[in-house]
Structures are given as structure tokens and as C-alpha cells.
Amino acid sequence: MVDVHYTPIIPLLPLVSFALFVLGASVRSWLGKGARLSDQVAYVSVALMGVSWLLALAVAFDVLVLRSGQPYYYAYPWLSVGSVLIRFGFMVDPMSAVMLIVVATVAFGVQWYSLGYIAGDEKQPRFFAYLSLFSSAMLALVVANTLLELFFAWEIMGLASYLLIGFWYEKPAAMRAAKKAFVVTRVGDTFFFIGMLWLVLQTGTTDFANLVLGTAHGGALSATGENAVITGGPYLKALMGTTTLGWIALLIYGGAVGKSAQFPLHVWLPDAMEGPTPVSALIHAATMVAAGVYLVARMYPIFDLAAPLTVLGITFRPLGLVALVGLGTALMAAYIAFSQSDIKRILAYSTISQLGFMFIGLGCGGTVVGENGVRTFLAIGFSAAMFHLMTHAFFKGLLFLGSGSVIHGTGTQDIWKMGGLWRHMRWTAITFLIGYAALAGVAPLAGFWSKDQILEAAWEYNRLIFWGALLGAGMTAFYMTRLWTVAFTGQWSGGEAAATGHQAVGGHGQHDHGHGGHGLPHESPRSMLIPLVALAGLAAVAGFVGLPKANRFGEMVKYVPPPGWLEPAGAVEEHALHLPTPLRMAQAPGGTVPDSPAVPHSSPAEGDSPRPYGAQQLAPEPLQGGALSFPTEEGLPAVGGEAHAGAAHTPAGHHEVDMGLVWRIGLLSTLAALLGILLGASGYRGRRFNFRAPGALTPMESAVYALSLNKFYLDEIYWAILVTPLFWVTRTARAVDQAIIDGLVNGAGLVTRGISVLSRLVDIWVVDGLVNFSGWICGRLGQGLRRLQTGQVQNYVLVVFIGVLLVIAALVPSR
Amino acid sequence: MDPLNAFLIVSAGLFSVGVFGVLTRRNAVAILMSIELMLNAANLNLIAFARFGDPTVLAGQVFAIFVLTVAAAEAAVGLAIVLCVYRNIRHINVDDLHILKW
């Protein structure tokens, strides 16, 4: 039986296929056969990804069902820097398990789809190599056990994203887009890295087991058999309620802003659509851009347990900022999507907007402090965001793959040059319709459920954000209806040939798979349709895991603040001194049984299980009773209601789902969606709205329209206030470099050279002169003195004799 | 006159004759003979001091015997050298034997 212990193999398999591609190409090139592998090797990549997908499903099933949410944790010591020990390993908690399912499924689908999409491209093997590298990194990211390991995967994903956006690097636009994506996300990554270093400085660990999982023995999760939930880990206790934690959270959030394309760093994502469409589906819609959401969710305790920050006299909680930025991003991107005509760009702005929604969800969860100092915990936001991440990955991946199929079949990306695709590309159209309805929030489809949960969270947190988000939902329905109506209904408008003559599809000649000018659009090959259908199925039903009355998803993936936290704000500091209680209490039952769930999995009792819903006003003494025991006796999944009646998420008693609220919000959001759909459908049927025609708009309206068409001029603004000054600084620096720095260096060189010439002369004449002179003197002396040596024995004897006489003469007078 | 002085005067004269011979003779054999004279002058001194000093101590006489022995050995070596020189350069004139220098 495949169980969680196969986790390390999941990211390894795509990495193996990447290595095979690289090695294979190297070997071929070494043998002199040219580095280009044959197209068939793509099947290796898809097959390995398929195995990886199956393993991911098995592991996720094991963690979520068999182990009832008990995390898998395996790590070994890797780096020891001073007192900081970093362990390398793997962790699969319920949230990771969900991400595994999402990432592996979409990655596998996209690889399969690419078999058809990229066929015939001269760089086909390279494409699969990059895709495998990306999949490996993303899978490694979700099973990482430390922030550092997550960061590695994060950066490898950035690299893979860069390589894939710039896959058609002979196109200048693709090249520029790749560069832009890399540089812009790097801005966020810098903040992330600083935040991580600060966190290590403060806590001495990056291990999730120590930071965010409430367990007794941070490291050895799988051996303790505990059901760990995301909460403040033991290493955070000293920092709880401090602004330091808030700043760290904001820095880490900076990384998420870059990766998940939040305002103001969202500008790279629309340009990233220059990459091949499967890449857009996998990386820039379903997985990588959601990694920022995952990061914030992973580090959620750091965001939640921080004290409010004050900047420029404005006090805010870090999560509030997250929500606000998310709302702004969601509305702005939806507004921009109104006027775009490139099908992929519309979807890209939709992605930005939906990522904004996820951040609204995250930001509207967590703890808020009332004016009486009582902390109130809003439970639903966290799981709503992760839920929306999952459903969005499915339907947005589907929509992108559908758009790829459309581009493949029509040879254009401009929706105005499409039209009537419903008749020509039936399968694509049906699946696209499902994705569109799911995104717009039509009732039983996935997007409806997750979006409603986010709206609920916003309702609990802040009515203004709620109404904003509701407006965003309506806008979403509108621009998607516009896209659908223009591209799929009506008459075929002739594609690229109609507008510009057949000029190889405006630089996207790669889509034009050699079949002359596009006549009528045609349906895509089966290898592309099968993933479409599969994802359409998921987009339709994925929402049912998080129904309001039976929120299996929310019970698995949730955040619970550590006990003691929800007391009046003033009391927390004392509490922070103790070890968070559940961490100690949790050892008691089942403690040392390795790899066995602490709680036998009771049969799930639908309907009446208490739910992590809504705001819970907490009494000031939450440490008594249920709060102590939540990690032990509360099986994470829906265990029978009585068993954990007082369990953690409702420490002060039951909180039933407010079904009235759920109904109201459901109705409101359906109303908003319907309004958007009706407006879009009536406006764009027969293409009545045509704001681009001269004279169609008054100057006032025209300005409003231009704002959307030109993406709020953000690219231009960045160019003006960031890039141009940067160029100026660079040029100035270059001039300074050449004139002053180089001058100094060269001057120093010249002086040195002059000095050494002098030194050489001194050496030759003075030093060598002295040495030679002393030698010469000795020589001359020797020449003179050797005359004394005659070789005549009698001379010597005579000298001796005279010497003796002299000695005697010297001695005689002294007598 | 003290009989010892007479001995010493004869010995000094003999020594002077030897020194003179060593310094002035050109023939190597003659130089060797002059050296013998000097040794015998020394022997005469030793025996004189032995005789006129403490007659019971025979150190002087014994020393003279040793000197004679050494002189005989020295003469043998010296004559051998002279013979070798002669065989090489067909004469034994010490004025021309000055190659033992720089």
C-alpha cells in the first residue's frame, strides 16, 4: 500500500525526468548527434508525472482519510549554523495534502495537454524539461518542512517561470516579459528573504513543526501520533503579541505579493502570457501564483499572532492589510479585464483578481481585537481562502487550457477575431462554459461555494470589504460573460486573416501548426481535450467538499489560535511565557505509538458536526475546559459531534453555522453574478458594446474606458517613476564609473608603474652597485695578498724564523 | 765557567748552523741534514739539562732517545719525498719547487 512514506518520491520523479532530459541532451551533444532529443521523450516526462500524480493522490488520501489529518513529518539534520539547526525533510499536513492533489493534478493534466499543444515545436523536449523542473519545484514547495526549503523551491519555480515565459525567446515580447516577471517577483522575494532571516534571528528555527504546528515535539511529528493543526508553534510563544512578528509577517507577505501578483507587483503576470498557454495554465493560473497564498497560509500564525502595527499614524493588523490589498487588487484587475481583447490577458487579469479574493479570505480570518480588548477569532477566512485556491486552480487551469485550445484552433488570441466557436469547437466550448460558470459563481459549481465562503469571511470581518468583494464577484461575472459572448457565440469573424491578412498570427506563429491560413476554426486533438474534460469535471464538483453544512474541507484545513491567545489583549503577555498549553497536553494519549493516528477514525457524522465557522466571542477564561485538549481528542475530520463538543475552535461553546447568513450571502452573490451575466450577455450579444469605435463614448466615458484599457497606466507609471530613473541612475553610475573609478584605478596603475621604473633604476645602480662593489674590493685585495704565498718552503721558514726572533726580542727586554 | 753554559753554547751554535743550512741550502737533502743538526742541538740541550739538573731523573735522556727515533722516521719520510720529487722533475732544487701556492 502506498502511504505517506512515499512523499519524497513525489517531487523527485519530475526532477528525474528533468535530469534525464538534460543528461540526454548532453550525451547526444557529446556524441556529436546534436543536442535535440526526439519528440518521443515527452512521453517519459508525462509518464513520470503521472506516477507522481498517483503517488500524490495516495499520499493525500492517506493523510486526509486514513490518518485523519495527522501530519506526516520526516526530516534529518542538514545544516547547523551556530545554534540554528536546519532540518531537511518533508511534511504533509492536511493543507499540504490538498495542495498536493491540486498541483499534481493540474501539472499532470497540463503535461498531457502539452503533448498535443506543443507537438511539432522545435523546442518540444526543452519545453517538457522546463515543465518537469517546475512541477518538481512546486511539489517540493508544498511538502517542504522548513521555510528555507520552501524558499528554495520558491526560487526554482521563479527560474522555471522565467524560462517558460521566455520559451519563445526569439520573440522580443516574450523575452521582455520573462525578464520583467523575473525582476518584479525578485523584488518581493527580497522582502521574503529578509523576513525569513529575521524570523530565524528571533526564533532560531524555520521548521514548520516548530513554528506553526501545535505539537509537543516540534520535530518528530510522525512518531508522536498527534493531530497537529496550524496554530502558533512553541517557538513563537516568546514573540506572540509583538510588533516584531507583525513586521516579519509583512516582509514575508512581500514575497507573496510578488509571486501572487498582488498590487503593486502584479504587473508581471499579464505580460507572462507571452509564454505558451499550458504554461499560463499551470504556472500563472493554477499553481505558482497561488504559492503566495499558500505561503501566507503556511505562515498564518505569524500573521495572526502579531500585534497591530502603526505606520504613519495608521494602526492596522497585518492581516487587515492583506485583505485590503487583496480587495484593491481584485477590483482593479477585474476592472482592467473589462476592456482587454486578448483572451489570455483577460484570464490573466481574472487570475490576479481571484488571487485578490484568496487574500481577502486570508485577511478576513484570524483574530481581531474589539474595543473592549476582547480578542475575537474569525475562523472561516483561512480555510475559505485555501478552498478558493483549490477550486480556482481547477477552473482557471481549465479556462487557460480551453483558451489554449481556442488559440490552437483559430490561430488568434484576439476575442474580437473569434466568434461562433460554440459551433466549431464543441468540446472546447462545453468545457470552457463550465469553467466560465464556475468562475462567475453559478450555483452548484466549484467557484460558487468557495467564493461564498470568502464573502462570509468578509461579512464577519468588515462589511465594507464584503460589499467590495461582492462588487468584484459581479464584475467577474461580467467580464467572463463578455469573453464568452464575444468569442463563443455569434458568427465566426474570420480569425487573424480577416483583419491583417495572414501574417503568421501576429507573432504567435508557433500556434499555427503548419496548416496554411486558418479557415474555419477546428477542434483540437484528443490529447488536448481529455485533460479539458477531466478538469471540467473537477471544476464542476470540487466545490462539494466544502458545502456550508458539511464543510469537510474546512475541518481539515484550518487554523486555530493557540490557547490563551483569545484572552483580553492585556493578559496575553503573561501567557506567552508559558509553553502553549496544547503542546504539553498533547503528549498524553497515544503519545509514543509511531505512525498511528491518535484518534481512531470515527465514522463521519455529517450535518451536526460543529464547524469552524463564524465569529466566536470568547470568555476571558478559555484555558479551562475544551481549549486545553483540542489537539488530542479532536480528530481533525468530522468526528462525531459529542466527542469534541468543547473542542478548540469553539472553546466557548458551540457555534452552529448561521444558515441564515449563508443563505443571504448565497442569494446576494448569485444576484451579483446574474446581474453581471445579464449585463454582459445583453451588452455583447451581437457585439453591441463597441467602445473602441470613434465617437461611441463621451470624453468622460472615454477616460473611464481608457483607464481600464491601459491598465490604470501602471506600466507607464512604473516606467516613468521607477525604470526611467533607474536607467538614469545606471547611466550616471556608468559615467561615474568610467570617469572617476576607472580614472582612479588607471591613475593608480600609472603611478605604480612610474614608481617601479624608478625602483628598478635604484635597484640596478645602488643595490646591485653596492653588492658588486664589495665583491670587486674583495677581489682586488685577494689579488694583492696572494703574492705573499710564494710556494717556496724556505721563504716560509724564513718568516717563521724572523717571527721567532721577534718574539724573543719582545720577551728579552721584559726580563 | 759553568759547564752547563758550555754545553748550551755548543748547542746554540749547532742549532744556528742548522738554521742557516735550512735557510740557505738549495739541495733538499742538505736541508734534511740541517734539520738533523737542529734536532741534535735540541738533544744536546735535553741531556745537558738532565745531567746538570736532577741526575736521578732520567727524563731528559729518555726524551732524547724519543727525538732520535722521531728523527729517524722523519728522515725516512723526507728522503722518500725527495726521491719522489727527483723522479718527477729530475732534480731536487727547492728554488724551483714552488707550485704549492695559489
PDB file of C-alpha atoms in Angstrom, chain A residues 192 262 285 307 475 546 554 556 726:
ATOM      1  CA  PHE A 192      10.615  37.379   1.833  1.00  0.00           C
ATOM      2  CA  GLN A 262      -0.882  41.477  -5.837  1.00  0.00           C
ATOM      3  CA  ALA A 285      -3.063  30.460 -13.087  1.00  0.00           C
ATOM      4  CA  ALA A 307       0.353  42.943  17.459  1.00  0.00           C
ATOM      5  CA  MET A 475     -17.528  42.251 -12.179  1.00  0.00           C
ATOM      6  CA  GLY A 546     -16.806  22.484   1.245  1.00  0.00           C
ATOM      7  CA  GLY A 554     -12.791  23.456   6.390  1.00  0.00           C
ATOM      8  CA  MET A 556      -9.258  19.528   7.533  1.00  0.00           C
ATOM      9  CA  LEU A 726      16.778  53.582 -12.722  1.00  0.00           C
TER      10      LEU A 726
END
